[in-house]
Amino acid sequence: MITSIKKHLAEVPYNINLAAPVILGMLGHTLVAFADNIMVGRLGPAELAAVSLGNSFLFIAMSVGLGLSTAITPLIAEADGFKKQFEIKKVFKHGVLICAAVGLVLTGVVFLSVPLLYQMQQPEEVLVFAVPFLTIVGVSLIPLMLFQAIKQLCDGLSRTRLPMYASIIGNLLNVLLNYLLIFGNFGFPEMGVAGAALGTLISRLVMLLLLIAFLKGSPFFAPLLSDLRWSVVSWRFSRRILALGLPSSFQVFFEVTLFTSAIWLSGILGTLHQAANQIALNLASMTYMVGIGLNVAAMIRVGNQRGKRDYKRLNEVAQSIFFLTLVIELVFALGFLAAREVLPALYLDANDPLNRIDNLFVMGLASELLLWAAIFQVFDGLQVVIIGALRGMQDVNFTAYITFVAYWIIGFPVSYYLGLHTALATQGIWIGLT
């Protein structure tokens, strides 16, 4: 056992070096949502709940697209293991075309889903802000999907830093635009919740343009971007990407829709319950980004070893990442337990004379939800990293079935019953998630 732990520890520096840029890039997206929530929360609980509701719809569409795009990484990692540059270019080209088409389709689906907001028994004061927010931010799915396709190329080649740089710059811009457009600072129009949506759209466009510029200026990537012959499309090769991407997309869809249902259920309980749920969910999402980074590291390393046909080494690197994930998630769980009274105060102003009673209720309820979020951390982090390793093996079908059963045959009925039909209310929803 000691020898095994030493082997795992020896892999830690490389795993962290590979995962850290992905974590920072993904964490940047979540920190922007965190900043959005803090800024919008200053407007009041209804505005905060509106962003939560709007983002829940957007996140379903986004996750379907992102899940599908994950097929690009293991295919490129495998081709890189074989040192086949032509194969890498072929995967990348078809991945970009598929992601562009998916981005357009998902944007249309978001627009068509707006009327559903009125059928979900959500508070009227929340819908007033949620509809324009969703309409504006839905357009950002197109540049986001194109960014994701290029990011998957970088990830598959173990060059995870350039997407991180583009994400950090874009996310800093997003925070600045939110500050200017939500509150109307420095002469900009005061747009409230709609300003947060416009800031997201602009920042995602900038992120895409920055990443393209970074790759074109890179001696490593420039040859891979030349002579791609965009007009020559292989439907057989496209089907290969879709055969890997669609099950992953379904797996992510089943997962994300469960969390969206939690937002919907908490909205039925009322605006304050929905706001408290959003705080706990936003905090859990930030720690989840570490799991996503390790998911990508597992996908890359397993994919490389699969390309080399070195299955003994494949098993070693996968288990080392699982071990690292378990340690990190336990630390996060303890952090949530220790700081559960402090963290909700970052979102709402306890001294706001107009909303003081409501804000105190939301903060108290959010601190209770963080107890469940602490337990939830460990299982959620491990499952996403193990799925990453399976994607590296190009084994994606069975996880979709597991996810469907775990989340919709077991998780949702528990959340629904305990949340709406017992005194546990929002805590009951989180018991189902856990």
XYZ file of C-alpha atoms in Angstrom:
434
model
C 0.000 0.000 0.000
C 2.863 2.407 0.851
C 4.513 1.626 -2.494
C 1.218 2.316 -4.268
C 0.803 5.684 -2.522
C 4.391 6.618 -3.437
C 3.634 5.847 -7.083
C 0.535 8.043 -6.932
C 2.459 10.893 -5.299
C 5.152 10.686 -7.975
C 2.491 11.432 -10.592
C 1.035 14.433 -8.724
C 3.316 17.190 -10.193
C 2.625 16.153 -13.796
C -1.109 15.706 -13.211
C -1.402 19.111 -11.550
C 0.702 20.778 -14.263
C -1.639 19.357 -16.894
C -4.876 20.016 -15.017
C -4.085 23.425 -13.484
C -4.548 25.528 -16.662
C -7.845 23.772 -17.374
C -8.951 24.320 -13.774
C -8.010 27.995 -13.891
C -9.749 28.480 -17.214
C -12.930 26.714 -16.090
C -12.755 28.343 -12.685
C -12.608 31.670 -14.478
C -16.013 30.944 -16.020
C -17.429 30.030 -12.621
C -15.845 33.043 -10.941
C -17.572 35.232 -13.515
C -20.860 33.585 -12.539
C -19.822 34.206 -8.929
C -19.154 37.888 -9.729
C -22.436 38.062 -11.648
C -24.290 36.704 -8.641
C -22.603 39.110 -6.239
C -23.259 42.140 -8.469
C -26.806 41.127 -9.393
C -27.449 40.151 -5.770
C -26.949 43.808 -4.853
C -30.061 44.556 -6.913
C -32.173 42.163 -4.815
C -33.249 38.499 -4.388
C -35.605 38.600 -7.423
C -32.774 39.652 -9.746
C -30.463 36.983 -8.284
C -33.132 34.313 -8.747
C -33.696 35.530 -12.348
C -30.027 35.037 -13.248
C -30.182 31.593 -11.648
C -33.253 30.635 -13.672
C -31.904 32.057 -16.942
C -28.509 30.436 -16.507
C -30.143 27.106 -15.737
C -31.765 27.050 -19.197
C -28.587 28.259 -20.852
C -26.474 25.743 -18.959
C -28.568 22.836 -20.282
C -27.949 23.923 -23.871
C -24.311 24.742 -23.177
C -23.608 21.430 -21.456
C -25.101 19.450 -24.334
C -22.733 21.232 -26.711
C -19.729 20.958 -24.413
C -20.407 17.270 -23.781
C -20.466 16.614 -27.510
C -17.233 18.554 -28.034
C -15.375 16.351 -25.534
C -15.104 13.687 -28.265
C -12.412 15.833 -29.889
C -9.905 15.555 -27.017
C -9.461 11.751 -26.762
C -9.286 11.393 -30.548
C -6.557 14.036 -30.755
C -4.736 12.573 -27.729
C -4.775 9.146 -29.355
C -3.516 10.573 -32.676
C -0.818 12.444 -30.760
C 0.225 9.148 -29.137
C 0.668 7.745 -32.657
C 2.389 11.016 -33.774
C -0.033 11.365 -36.701
C -0.273 15.091 -37.544
C -2.603 14.497 -40.477
C -5.062 12.684 -38.188
C -4.895 15.545 -35.663
C -5.784 18.093 -38.353
C -8.626 15.927 -39.592
C -10.149 15.585 -36.113
C -9.782 19.309 -35.468
C -11.393 20.409 -38.740
C -14.410 18.168 -38.372
C -14.697 19.079 -34.696
C -14.855 22.792 -35.512
C -17.526 22.270 -38.169
C -19.639 20.120 -35.833
C -19.299 22.593 -32.953
C -20.255 25.530 -35.199
C -23.399 23.732 -36.349
C -24.266 22.698 -32.797
C -23.796 26.287 -31.560
C -26.290 27.591 -34.126
C -28.828 24.876 -33.302
C -28.543 25.399 -29.542
C -29.004 29.150 -29.899
C -32.243 28.502 -31.779
C -33.367 26.034 -29.105
C -32.739 28.614 -26.347
C -34.861 31.196 -28.181
C -37.667 28.668 -28.647
C -37.509 27.690 -24.960
C -38.229 31.203 -23.653
C -42.027 30.622 -23.591
C -41.436 27.602 -21.320
C -40.347 29.962 -18.557
C -43.961 31.078 -18.231
C -45.162 27.469 -17.851
C -42.886 26.568 -14.925
C -44.789 28.185 -12.046
C -41.929 30.595 -11.382
C -42.488 33.884 -9.496
C -43.651 36.708 -11.779
C -41.106 39.143 -10.357
C -38.347 36.718 -11.378
C -39.623 36.199 -14.951
C -39.559 39.947 -15.633
C -35.755 39.838 -15.417
C -35.082 36.246 -16.548
C -36.577 36.508 -20.059
C -34.411 39.373 -21.402
C -31.347 37.865 -19.695
C -31.826 34.507 -21.433
C -32.576 36.094 -24.811
C -29.315 38.059 -24.877
C -26.994 35.489 -23.354
C -28.313 32.714 -25.637
C -26.424 34.206 -28.599
C -23.127 33.657 -26.739
C -23.445 29.893 -27.333
C -22.111 30.312 -30.895
C -18.698 31.818 -29.996
C -18.535 29.563 -26.928
C -18.867 26.370 -29.012
C -16.205 27.553 -31.474
C -13.916 28.392 -28.552
C -14.556 24.950 -27.107
C -13.614 23.182 -30.344
C -10.259 24.978 -30.438
C -9.741 24.397 -26.716
C -10.233 20.646 -27.209
C -7.409 20.683 -29.765
C -5.121 22.312 -27.204
C -6.199 19.906 -24.458
C -5.711 16.829 -26.621
C -2.132 17.926 -27.359
C -1.429 18.575 -23.649
C -1.068 22.321 -24.407
C -3.637 23.550 -21.901
C -2.211 27.006 -21.159
C -3.313 29.032 -24.215
C -7.055 28.455 -23.601
C -6.427 29.381 -19.970
C -4.898 32.735 -20.956
C -7.791 33.519 -23.309
C -10.324 32.513 -20.639
C -8.721 34.627 -17.925
C -8.591 37.738 -20.126
C -12.152 37.200 -21.329
C -13.440 36.631 -17.814
C -11.727 39.738 -16.451
C -13.364 41.676 -19.277
C -16.697 40.138 -18.321
C -16.391 41.346 -14.729
C -15.478 44.849 -15.942
C -18.404 44.948 -18.384
C -20.763 43.750 -15.659
C -19.605 46.526 -13.371
C -20.179 49.099 -16.125
C -23.432 47.772 -17.595
C -25.305 46.439 -14.555
C -24.980 49.631 -12.519
C -24.382 52.194 -15.272
C -20.972 53.291 -14.014
C -18.721 55.789 -15.870
C -21.485 56.942 -18.185
C -22.526 53.495 -19.440
C -26.265 52.672 -19.583
C -27.720 51.140 -16.412
C -29.077 47.847 -17.770
C -29.374 45.740 -14.611
C -29.714 42.002 -15.289
C -29.632 42.547 -19.075
C -26.236 44.215 -18.644
C -24.844 41.016 -17.115
C -26.070 39.072 -20.175
C -24.516 41.548 -22.631
C -21.213 41.430 -20.756
C -21.174 37.625 -21.092
C -21.839 37.793 -24.842
C -19.083 40.324 -25.533
C -16.510 38.545 -23.364
C -17.106 35.193 -25.087
C -16.571 36.773 -28.499
C -13.301 38.268 -27.249
C -12.182 34.907 -25.804
C -12.686 33.201 -29.166
C -10.763 35.876 -31.089
C -7.929 35.825 -28.550
C -7.516 32.038 -28.713
C -7.420 32.106 -32.530
C -4.770 34.839 -32.396
C -2.711 32.894 -29.823
C -2.713 29.726 -31.937
C -1.861 31.508 -35.180
C 1.100 33.129 -33.439
C 2.346 29.823 -32.001
C 5.110 27.930 -33.887
C 3.676 24.692 -32.487
C 0.062 25.241 -33.579
C 0.541 27.222 -36.811
C 1.298 24.099 -38.947
C -1.833 22.405 -37.584
C -4.018 25.328 -38.677
C -2.692 25.484 -42.244
C -4.172 23.737 -45.307
C -7.225 22.414 -43.470
C -9.358 22.332 -46.671
C -12.628 23.262 -44.985
C -14.699 22.398 -48.060
C -13.659 18.724 -47.935
C -15.846 16.986 -45.361
C -15.853 13.286 -44.523
C -19.242 12.181 -43.242
C -17.728 8.883 -42.104
C -15.219 10.754 -39.962
C -17.917 13.106 -38.681
C -19.948 10.093 -37.591
C -16.911 8.826 -35.678
C -16.792 12.059 -33.659
C -20.553 12.016 -33.105
C -20.437 8.357 -32.006
C -18.163 9.422 -29.145
C -19.670 12.843 -28.568
C -23.385 12.059 -28.439
C -23.253 9.581 -25.503
C -21.051 12.069 -23.616
C -23.536 14.785 -24.482
C -26.422 12.689 -23.133
C -24.446 11.925 -19.972
C -23.845 15.628 -19.346
C -27.464 16.432 -20.288
C -28.858 14.002 -17.698
C -26.557 15.486 -15.077
C -27.191 19.145 -15.806
C -30.953 18.795 -16.159
C -31.077 17.354 -12.652
C -29.409 20.484 -11.290
C -31.724 22.612 -13.408
C -34.666 20.755 -11.913
C -33.295 21.673 -8.479
C -33.486 25.341 -9.477
C -37.016 24.801 -10.785
C -38.120 22.990 -7.605
C -36.621 25.673 -5.377
C -38.408 28.294 -7.492
C -41.737 26.603 -6.727
C -40.887 26.950 -3.026
C -40.345 30.700 -3.565
C -37.860 33.378 -4.546
C -35.895 33.180 -1.292
C -35.474 29.408 -1.526
C -34.327 29.781 -5.126
C -31.782 32.436 -4.158
C -30.381 30.240 -1.349
C -30.160 27.265 -3.703
C -28.286 29.432 -6.205
C -25.671 30.395 -3.601
C -24.996 26.764 -2.645
C -25.001 25.649 -6.280
C -22.635 28.432 -7.345
C -20.138 27.567 -4.609
C -20.311 23.855 -5.432
C -19.818 24.709 -9.115
C -16.544 26.457 -8.357
C -15.045 23.425 -6.627
C -16.491 21.223 -9.380
C -14.192 23.021 -11.836
C -11.226 21.323 -10.153
C -12.864 17.996 -10.944
C -13.353 19.138 -14.552
C -9.641 19.982 -14.809
C -8.668 16.571 -13.483
C -11.266 15.029 -15.810
C -9.387 16.546 -18.764
C -6.025 15.414 -17.355
C -7.373 11.857 -17.057
C -8.787 12.012 -20.586
C -5.484 13.233 -22.078
C -3.184 10.851 -20.235
C -5.371 7.795 -20.734
C -5.866 8.740 -24.403
C -2.099 9.061 -24.918
C -1.400 5.668 -23.367
C -4.203 4.109 -25.391
C -2.561 5.474 -28.539
C 0.740 3.905 -27.443
C -1.053 0.657 -26.464
C 0.660 0.789 -23.059
C -2.199 -0.450 -20.877
C -0.149 -1.062 -17.741
C 0.974 2.580 -17.734
C -2.579 3.648 -18.607
C -3.865 1.970 -15.454
C -1.164 3.589 -13.302
C -1.799 7.152 -14.499
C -5.584 6.788 -14.196
C -5.400 5.555 -10.606
C -2.945 8.313 -9.673
C -5.461 10.931 -10.836
C -8.283 9.216 -8.917
C -6.169 9.301 -5.749
C -5.340 13.007 -6.209
C -9.012 13.793 -6.788
C -10.107 12.058 -3.589
C -7.618 14.044 -1.481
C -8.586 17.383 -3.054
C -12.340 16.790 -2.723
C -11.996 15.872 0.958
C -10.211 19.195 1.529
C -13.045 21.058 -0.228
C -15.658 19.238 1.857
C -13.934 20.281 5.071
C -13.660 23.842 3.762
C -17.424 24.026 3.134
C -18.119 22.718 6.618
C -15.770 25.226 8.252
C -16.908 28.297 6.274
C -20.594 27.602 5.713
C -21.683 30.558 7.865
C -19.296 32.990 6.157
C -19.623 32.154 2.456
C -23.315 33.131 1.953
C -22.539 36.616 3.310
C -20.462 37.229 0.164
C -23.615 37.193 -1.949
C -26.075 39.343 -0.027
C -25.903 42.426 2.166
C -27.172 41.651 5.660
C -27.398 45.379 6.395
C -29.522 46.311 3.377
C -32.448 48.192 4.992
C -34.877 47.279 2.191
C -34.125 43.543 2.014
C -32.546 42.815 5.404
C -35.054 40.205 6.614
C -35.154 38.400 3.273
C -31.378 38.458 2.936
C -30.835 37.025 6.417
C -33.279 34.203 5.667
C -31.484 33.375 2.391
C -28.067 33.428 4.074
C -29.235 31.132 6.883
C -30.806 28.661 4.480
C -27.735 28.695 2.212
C -25.480 27.840 5.167
C -27.651 24.765 5.847
C -27.460 23.697 2.197
C -23.662 23.874 2.340
C -23.722 20.972 4.816
C -25.121 18.794 2.037
C -22.841 20.388 -0.541
C -19.840 19.328 1.564
C -20.860 15.658 1.394
C -21.786 16.026 -2.251
C -18.255 17.254 -3.126
C -16.495 13.953 -2.646
C -18.785 11.796 -4.803
C -19.275 14.424 -7.504
C -15.557 15.046 -7.943
C -14.673 11.360 -8.192
C -17.399 10.498 -10.688
C -16.456 13.257 -13.133
C -12.764 12.273 -13.122
C -13.522 8.578 -13.629
C -15.755 9.543 -16.567
C -12.803 11.500 -18.005
C -10.620 8.394 -17.872
C -13.337 6.362 -19.594
C -13.592 9.003 -22.325
C -9.847 8.669 -22.810
C -10.518 4.961 -23.415
C -13.303 6.026 -25.842
C -15.720 4.095 -23.617
C -18.659 6.488 -23.319
C -21.915 4.551 -23.712
C -22.313 2.877 -20.328
C -21.736 6.075 -18.340
C -24.747 7.637 -20.070
C -26.938 4.771 -18.802
C -25.486 5.005 -15.286
C -26.069 8.753 -15.190
C -29.672 8.425 -16.340
C -30.510 5.862 -13.663
C -28.636 7.634 -10.853
C -30.018 11.096 -11.562
C -33.491 10.535 -12.960
C -34.644 7.178 -11.611
C -33.209 7.822 -8.133
C -32.086 11.445 -7.640
C -34.972 13.476 -9.047
C -37.828 11.544 -7.358
C -36.051 11.949 -4.007
C -35.528 15.687 -4.590
C -39.116 16.150 -5.752
C -40.723 14.290 -2.858
C -38.537 15.612 -0.043
C -38.445 19.135 -1.489
C -42.131 19.690 -2.228
C -43.907 17.228 0.072
C -41.957 17.353 3.348
C -40.821 20.058 5.762
C -37.226 19.595 4.532
C -38.023 21.876 1.560
C -34.781 23.047 -0.140
C -32.670 20.745 2.016
C -34.737 17.850 0.667
C -33.826 18.889 -2.863
C -30.121 18.737 -1.952
C -30.545 15.333 -0.289
C -31.747 14.073 -3.679
C -28.724 15.638 -5.405
C -26.372 14.050 -2.896
